[in-house]
């Protein structure tokens, strides 16, 4: 008899699975339109286990926003580091961002994050994430305020 062996995930691995399920769900229906029951189901965990690992619905939403901004800032950093001059940096960063948002998860979460800035804690998180991204763009392009505004 061949019994299937279940692999037990670490809490961190399970959090990652929940986060990925949350990114997909929140990206589609936003903070207020998303059921954490569905997120738990998508991740293959119970609702109490999801809560134990990831906290409240707002905390989980904020984790998805952090995830998206962290990936965006990292892509900008990597693209900018390989640039040969200011114009090349703008070009590389622009292409890197286009490539990033071709994965709709990033664009959808960013849009949902901006739409949820009526909540002060989310607004602060979005301001921080956007600020980190802008700082990274300026670092690699030495953009003037006018160039930055045109680029963004």
mmCIF file of C-alpha atoms in Angstrom:
data_model
loop_
_atom_site.group_PDB
_atom_site.id
_atom_site.type_symbol
_atom_site.label_atom_id
_atom_site.label_comp_id
_atom_site.label_asym_id
_atom_site.label_seq_id
_atom_site.Cartn_x
_atom_site.Cartn_y
_atom_site.Cartn_z
ATOM 1 C CA UNK A 1 0.000 0.000 0.000
ATOM 2 C CA UNK A 2 1.348 3.386 -1.018
ATOM 3 C CA UNK A 3 0.383 6.088 1.461
ATOM 4 C CA UNK A 4 0.836 9.738 0.567
ATOM 5 C CA UNK A 5 3.233 11.496 2.874
ATOM 6 C CA UNK A 6 2.177 14.992 3.865
ATOM 7 C CA UNK A 7 4.929 17.559 4.067
ATOM 8 C CA UNK A 8 4.615 19.805 7.069
ATOM 9 C CA UNK A 9 5.461 23.413 6.262
ATOM 10 C CA UNK A 10 7.206 25.777 8.612
ATOM 11 C CA UNK A 11 5.214 28.730 9.917
ATOM 12 C CA UNK A 12 7.236 31.021 7.644
ATOM 13 C CA UNK A 13 6.513 28.887 4.569
ATOM 14 C CA UNK A 14 2.829 28.816 5.478
ATOM 15 C CA UNK A 15 2.844 32.624 5.936
ATOM 16 C CA UNK A 16 4.312 32.929 2.445
ATOM 17 C CA UNK A 17 1.541 30.747 1.009
ATOM 18 C CA UNK A 18 -1.072 32.844 2.786
ATOM 19 C CA UNK A 19 0.571 36.050 1.559
ATOM 20 C CA UNK A 20 0.519 34.849 -2.062
ATOM 21 C CA UNK A 21 -3.139 33.873 -1.743
ATOM 22 C CA UNK A 22 -3.862 37.275 -0.187
ATOM 23 C CA UNK A 23 -2.036 39.116 -2.972
ATOM 24 C CA UNK A 24 -4.260 37.432 -5.550
ATOM 25 C CA UNK A 25 -7.499 38.004 -3.634
ATOM 26 C CA UNK A 26 -6.823 41.555 -2.447
ATOM 27 C CA UNK A 27 -5.592 42.495 -5.906
ATOM 28 C CA UNK A 28 -8.913 41.407 -7.386
ATOM 29 C CA UNK A 29 -11.364 42.765 -4.832
ATOM 30 C CA UNK A 30 -9.503 45.144 -2.507
ATOM 31 C CA UNK A 31 -9.359 45.375 1.248
ATOM 32 C CA UNK A 32 -13.064 45.687 1.914
ATOM 33 C CA UNK A 33 -14.288 43.376 -0.828
ATOM 34 C CA UNK A 34 -12.087 40.424 0.079
ATOM 35 C CA UNK A 35 -13.040 37.595 2.380
ATOM 36 C CA UNK A 36 -10.269 36.265 4.592
ATOM 37 C CA UNK A 37 -12.162 32.960 4.590
ATOM 38 C CA UNK A 38 -11.403 32.711 0.863
ATOM 39 C CA UNK A 39 -7.761 33.637 1.437
ATOM 40 C CA UNK A 40 -7.470 30.893 4.065
ATOM 41 C CA UNK A 41 -9.177 28.401 1.751
ATOM 42 C CA UNK A 42 -6.888 29.371 -1.169
ATOM 43 C CA UNK A 43 -3.856 28.864 1.081
ATOM 44 C CA UNK A 44 -5.157 25.539 2.395
ATOM 45 C CA UNK A 45 -5.392 26.618 6.020
ATOM 46 C CA UNK A 46 -8.170 27.230 8.501
ATOM 47 C CA UNK A 47 -9.304 30.772 9.221
ATOM 48 C CA UNK A 48 -8.006 30.615 12.836
ATOM 49 C CA UNK A 49 -4.611 29.393 11.562
ATOM 50 C CA UNK A 50 -4.516 32.206 8.988
ATOM 51 C CA UNK A 51 -5.264 34.701 11.731
ATOM 52 C CA UNK A 52 -2.658 33.200 14.060
ATOM 53 C CA UNK A 53 0.033 33.470 11.375
ATOM 54 C CA UNK A 54 -0.901 36.762 9.699
ATOM 55 C CA UNK A 55 -3.066 38.777 12.077
ATOM 56 C CA UNK A 56 -6.069 40.847 11.160
ATOM 57 C CA UNK A 57 -7.400 41.392 7.677
ATOM 58 C CA UNK A 58 -5.875 44.894 7.623
ATOM 59 C CA UNK A 59 -2.509 43.559 8.791
ATOM 60 C CA UNK A 60 -2.572 40.937 6.049
ATOM 61 C CA UNK A 61 -3.524 43.557 3.453
ATOM 62 C CA UNK A 62 -0.659 45.749 4.634
ATOM 63 C CA UNK A 63 1.718 42.788 4.300
ATOM 64 C CA UNK A 64 0.672 42.433 0.656
ATOM 65 C CA UNK A 65 1.278 46.138 0.065
ATOM 66 C CA UNK A 66 4.738 45.863 1.670
ATOM 67 C CA UNK A 67 5.460 42.820 -0.492
ATOM 68 C CA UNK A 68 4.590 44.732 -3.679
ATOM 69 C CA UNK A 69 6.594 47.836 -2.771
ATOM 70 C CA UNK A 70 9.585 45.772 -1.613
ATOM 71 C CA UNK A 71 9.684 43.981 -4.972
ATOM 72 C CA UNK A 72 9.231 47.236 -6.872
ATOM 73 C CA UNK A 73 12.006 49.026 -4.984
ATOM 74 C CA UNK A 74 14.327 46.051 -5.473
ATOM 75 C CA UNK A 75 13.657 45.983 -9.228
ATOM 76 C CA UNK A 76 14.347 49.721 -9.471
ATOM 77 C CA UNK A 77 17.573 49.287 -7.476
ATOM 78 C CA UNK A 78 18.859 46.428 -9.634
ATOM 79 C CA UNK A 79 17.937 48.177 -12.877
ATOM 80 C CA UNK A 80 19.551 51.426 -11.765
ATOM 81 C CA UNK A 81 22.777 49.751 -10.631
ATOM 82 C CA UNK A 82 23.470 48.414 -14.102
ATOM 83 C CA UNK A 83 22.938 51.773 -15.835
ATOM 84 C CA UNK A 84 25.811 53.562 -17.552
ATOM 85 C CA UNK A 85 24.380 57.100 -17.270
ATOM 86 C CA UNK A 86 21.257 59.045 -16.321
ATOM 87 C CA UNK A 87 19.384 58.326 -19.544
ATOM 88 C CA UNK A 88 20.265 54.650 -19.396
ATOM 89 C CA UNK A 89 19.060 54.562 -15.779
ATOM 90 C CA UNK A 90 15.683 56.048 -16.744
ATOM 91 C CA UNK A 91 15.388 53.555 -19.592
ATOM 92 C CA UNK A 92 16.379 50.523 -17.527
ATOM 93 C CA UNK A 93 14.167 51.469 -14.590
ATOM 94 C CA UNK A 94 11.222 52.095 -16.893
ATOM 95 C CA UNK A 95 11.652 48.715 -18.569
ATOM 96 C CA UNK A 96 12.085 46.988 -15.213
ATOM 97 C CA UNK A 97 8.856 48.525 -13.947
ATOM 98 C CA UNK A 98 6.984 47.586 -17.127
ATOM 99 C CA UNK A 99 8.218 44.027 -16.744
ATOM 100 C CA UNK A 100 7.246 43.961 -13.079
ATOM 101 C CA UNK A 101 3.677 45.122 -13.660
ATOM 102 C CA UNK A 102 3.223 42.715 -16.546
ATOM 103 C CA UNK A 103 2.630 40.364 -13.622
ATOM 104 C CA UNK A 104 -0.774 41.796 -12.741
ATOM 105 C CA UNK A 105 -0.346 40.977 -9.052
ATOM 106 C CA UNK A 106 1.985 43.960 -8.606
ATOM 107 C CA UNK A 107 -0.149 46.444 -10.469
ATOM 108 C CA UNK A 108 -3.385 45.216 -8.888
ATOM 109 C CA UNK A 109 -2.020 45.433 -5.343
ATOM 110 C CA UNK A 110 -0.573 48.895 -5.984
ATOM 111 C CA UNK A 111 -3.920 50.124 -7.288
ATOM 112 C CA UNK A 112 -5.789 48.573 -4.356
ATOM 113 C CA UNK A 113 -3.267 50.093 -1.941
ATOM 114 C CA UNK A 114 -3.777 53.578 -3.385
ATOM 115 C CA UNK A 115 -7.549 53.043 -3.243
ATOM 116 C CA UNK A 116 -7.300 52.160 0.464
ATOM 117 C CA UNK A 117 -5.332 55.200 1.610
ATOM 118 C CA UNK A 118 -8.396 56.565 3.411
ATOM 119 C CA UNK A 119 -7.120 54.435 6.320
ATOM 120 C CA UNK A 120 -4.255 56.307 7.966
ATOM 121 C CA UNK A 121 -2.073 53.242 8.602
ATOM 122 C CA UNK A 122 -2.359 52.189 4.962
ATOM 123 C CA UNK A 123 -1.739 55.751 3.761
ATOM 124 C CA UNK A 124 1.476 55.850 5.810
ATOM 125 C CA UNK A 125 2.569 52.492 4.393
ATOM 126 C CA UNK A 126 1.860 53.602 0.812
ATOM 127 C CA UNK A 127 3.652 56.916 1.360
ATOM 128 C CA UNK A 128 6.664 55.063 2.718
ATOM 129 C CA UNK A 129 6.716 52.531 -0.122
ATOM 130 C CA UNK A 130 6.254 55.153 -2.808
ATOM 131 C CA UNK A 131 8.885 57.328 -1.118
ATOM 132 C CA UNK A 132 11.393 54.459 -1.097
ATOM 133 C CA UNK A 133 10.745 53.875 -4.782
ATOM 134 C CA UNK A 134 11.186 57.575 -5.638
ATOM 135 C CA UNK A 135 14.365 57.760 -3.564
ATOM 136 C CA UNK A 136 15.784 54.798 -5.467
ATOM 137 C CA UNK A 137 14.889 56.368 -8.832
ATOM 138 C CA UNK A 138 16.556 59.650 -7.838
ATOM 139 C CA UNK A 139 19.611 57.816 -6.543
ATOM 140 C CA UNK A 140 20.260 56.224 -9.919
ATOM 141 C CA UNK A 141 19.069 59.001 -12.260
ATOM 142 C CA UNK A 142 19.913 62.173 -10.335
ATOM 143 C CA UNK A 143 16.527 63.345 -11.623
ATOM 144 C CA UNK A 144 15.394 66.925 -11.146
ATOM 145 C CA UNK A 145 11.903 67.367 -9.710
ATOM 146 C CA UNK A 146 10.601 68.042 -13.223
ATOM 147 C CA UNK A 147 12.287 64.920 -14.672
ATOM 148 C CA UNK A 148 11.000 62.840 -11.789
ATOM 149 C CA UNK A 149 7.448 64.094 -12.232
ATOM 150 C CA UNK A 150 7.560 63.351 -15.972
ATOM 151 C CA UNK A 151 9.014 59.883 -15.344
ATOM 152 C CA UNK A 152 6.597 58.875 -12.600
#
